[in-house]
Structures are given as C-alpha cells and as structure tokens.
Amino acid sequence: MPESIVTLEDFLAVGKQDHLKDAHELTHVLIQLSLAAKVISNSVRKASLSDILGASGNTNVHGEQVQKLDEYADTVIVEMLSKGGSVCGIASEESEELISIPKHYETGPYVICIDPLDGSSNIDVNISVGTIFSIRKKRSEGRDAQLTDVLRPGAEQCAAGYVHYGPSTMFVFTSGSGVNGFTLDPSIDEFVLSHPDLKMPSPGTNVYSVNEAYMRKWTAGQQKLVHQFHGGQDGSDSFSSRYVGSMVADFHRTILRGGIFMYPGTRDNPKGKLRLLYEVAPLGFVCEQAGGLASDGKQPVRNIHPEDLHQRIPVFLGSPHLIKLAEQYLARN
Ligand code: AHM
Ligand code: MG
C-alpha cells in the first residue's frame, strides 16, 4: 500500500492523537465500529437487490415502524461490540433497555450509545443514511454497565462520530482532539484518511436545514428566525435551504460547508424528535470539535444531563454565529 495512504487502523495505531496512545481499548472500540460500518455499508449498497428493503413489521420503543435494515444494522453493531471485549453495555435506539454483554464474552471499560441506522425511512428511496455512535467510560463498579453510566452529560464522552452511507461511505469521529474523516475505498476495503483535522469553514455558507413543513407548529421565535433566513424586506442576507431528512447527511454537509441544522421543538411537542444520547450529544461533540456550536436553543447540549435513555431534545448544530443568532431569537420569543 503506498505510504501516502493512511488507513483508520494506521491512524489509530500510530497514535497521531496523543491522548489515544494508551487507550488501546478505545481504539479497539473504534476499529470494531468501523468493521460493523463496512458490513452495514455492503448491505446498504446492494439493498435493492436483496430482500432487505422495507418494514420488518415491528415497531420500536418510539412507536416507529422498524425497517429490516434497522434491525440488521443493530444486530451487526451489537454483536461486533459484544464479542470485542472492550465494551460493558450498549444503549441502542432499537432497544428499550440498556443491552448487557452476554456472560460468555469478556467486557471492557466502555459503554456505547448507538443509532444503528439513522434516517432509515429514506432507505427504500436510495437516499443517504447513517450510523451515529457515542462512547463513554464506565464509572460504576462491577462487570456490567449500569444506567447511571449512560445517563451522563455529553461533555463526558470519550469519543463520538458517525458513518455516512452516501455516494461514498465515510467514517468521521472525534476523540476530543479534532475531527478526522475517513472514506471507504472499496478496492481495498479500508477506511482511508480523506478529511484530516476537519474544520467547519468560517463564516461558511448561508444554508439552513430544517423541516419547514412544521412551521405553523413552531414557537414565534423559531418562526421569526426562519423568516430572517428568508431575507430582509430588501432581500438582504437571504439563505439557501437544504434538507435531506437524514440527520447524518444534513449534519455532514453542515460541518463541511457551514450553515445551521435545526430540529426544533413545536408548541405541542417542545422536545422535538431527535434523541439526546445517541443522536444529539455525539453529533454535538463532533460539531464543537470541528469549530461549530451545538445547542438545544438555550445552552450547549454537552451540559445537559440525560434523564432517560430515549430522551428527546431540540437541536441546533452548525456555524457559531448562526447558533448564537438562533439562541437570541428563541430567547426573545
Ligand atoms: P430515525 O432515527 O427514526 O431515523 O429519525 C431520525 C431522523 C433524522 O435522521 C432526521 O433528521 C429526522 O428524523 C427527520 O425527521 P422529519 O421527517 O420529521 O423531518
Ligand atoms: Mg435516528
């Protein structure tokens, strides 16, 4: 392999991130996640050719229809992490309770929160989907992770990231010292460093990303914020709008180009849709490490103390000046 190519395994082994040098088990978790990502990527790529598209017939803890690929991705990640020996518990969007590691496997110090296949309602129409992960260190005594190990603020994450199954598959993560992105090279089946030390451009593009169909249900502050993005009466400051409806894809564009991604609450449902532990906190960590801000509209999401595994929270991710603008509008109205 040419020397100029840096695979994810090289990157983690060489310990380019100093604080990871001694954290063998953390690097092991990241490798296990990247292996799971390759397996899921293969299935996503040929989904239309196999019998894996469509609903599984089950509903999840959120009352949402589960897609066959949701279940498959969940199984792949949970099995990969369970047998890896570095993990002591897993919280998944697909499981109501914290998942314990079977007794015949070793456990390790890390507890993982995952959204195995985010945006899966898009899969049948061949639109990008993603996997989101968040890694914390266990604080309790004993072999198995306890709920108290998971219900910790995002500020305590050791590492977090996502896999973007788009035109190419990317593995993007932070372990607290910047963000690095790796693109899956199908010819060698390796994630190769393609986006070293990824930083959100400043000021970045004027793009806002939100499901505007909910506008009539928003608070006045949220409505006025988006009116501001539509441009003043003289047409100044107008923005473009982009909304895939797959958070990983919308977020990936936001950290590469700048702009703002929002999933606000509504008057009837102030907490919105997205889940704190395995969607908002991890992408918030990545966002801040890339130079952006991550807010619930009032405060940084990293400071929020989760109360339950599947807690929802409004979210604003992106360029610092736009997140501050959103907070100002929401505070006034
Ligand atoms: P999911 O975890 O059930 O896939 O739901 C999360 C997805 C996000 O990817 C996306 O940002 C959001 O739901 C879109 O929701 P909506 O269709 O309400 O705009
Ligand atoms: Mg999701």
PDB file of C-alpha atoms in Angstrom, residues 21 32 40 42 77 94 121 123 125 144 157 216 304:
ATOM      1  CA  LYS A  21      -1.756   6.269  22.673  1.00  0.00           C
ATOM      2  CA  GLN A  32     -14.920  -2.652  15.858  1.00  0.00           C
ATOM      3  CA  ILE A  40     -23.621  -2.378   7.009  1.00  0.00           C
ATOM      4  CA  ASN A  42     -22.165  -3.570   1.962  1.00  0.00           C
ATOM      5  CA  ILE A  77     -23.151  -3.465  15.727  1.00  0.00           C
ATOM      6  CA  GLU A  94     -33.739  -0.038  18.751  1.00  0.00           C
ATOM      7  CA  SER A 121     -37.187   5.790   6.358  1.00  0.00           C
ATOM      8  CA  ILE A 123     -33.528   3.781   2.618  1.00  0.00           C
ATOM      9  CA  VAL A 125     -35.781   5.537  -1.952  1.00  0.00           C
ATOM     10  CA  ASP A 144     -21.922  -4.714  33.578  1.00  0.00           C
ATOM     11  CA  GLN A 157     -17.980  11.426  26.001  1.00  0.00           C
ATOM     12  CA  ARG A 216     -47.082  26.593  11.792  1.00  0.00           C
ATOM     13  CA  ILE A 304     -27.495  18.549  29.506  1.00  0.00           C
TER      14      ILE A 304
END
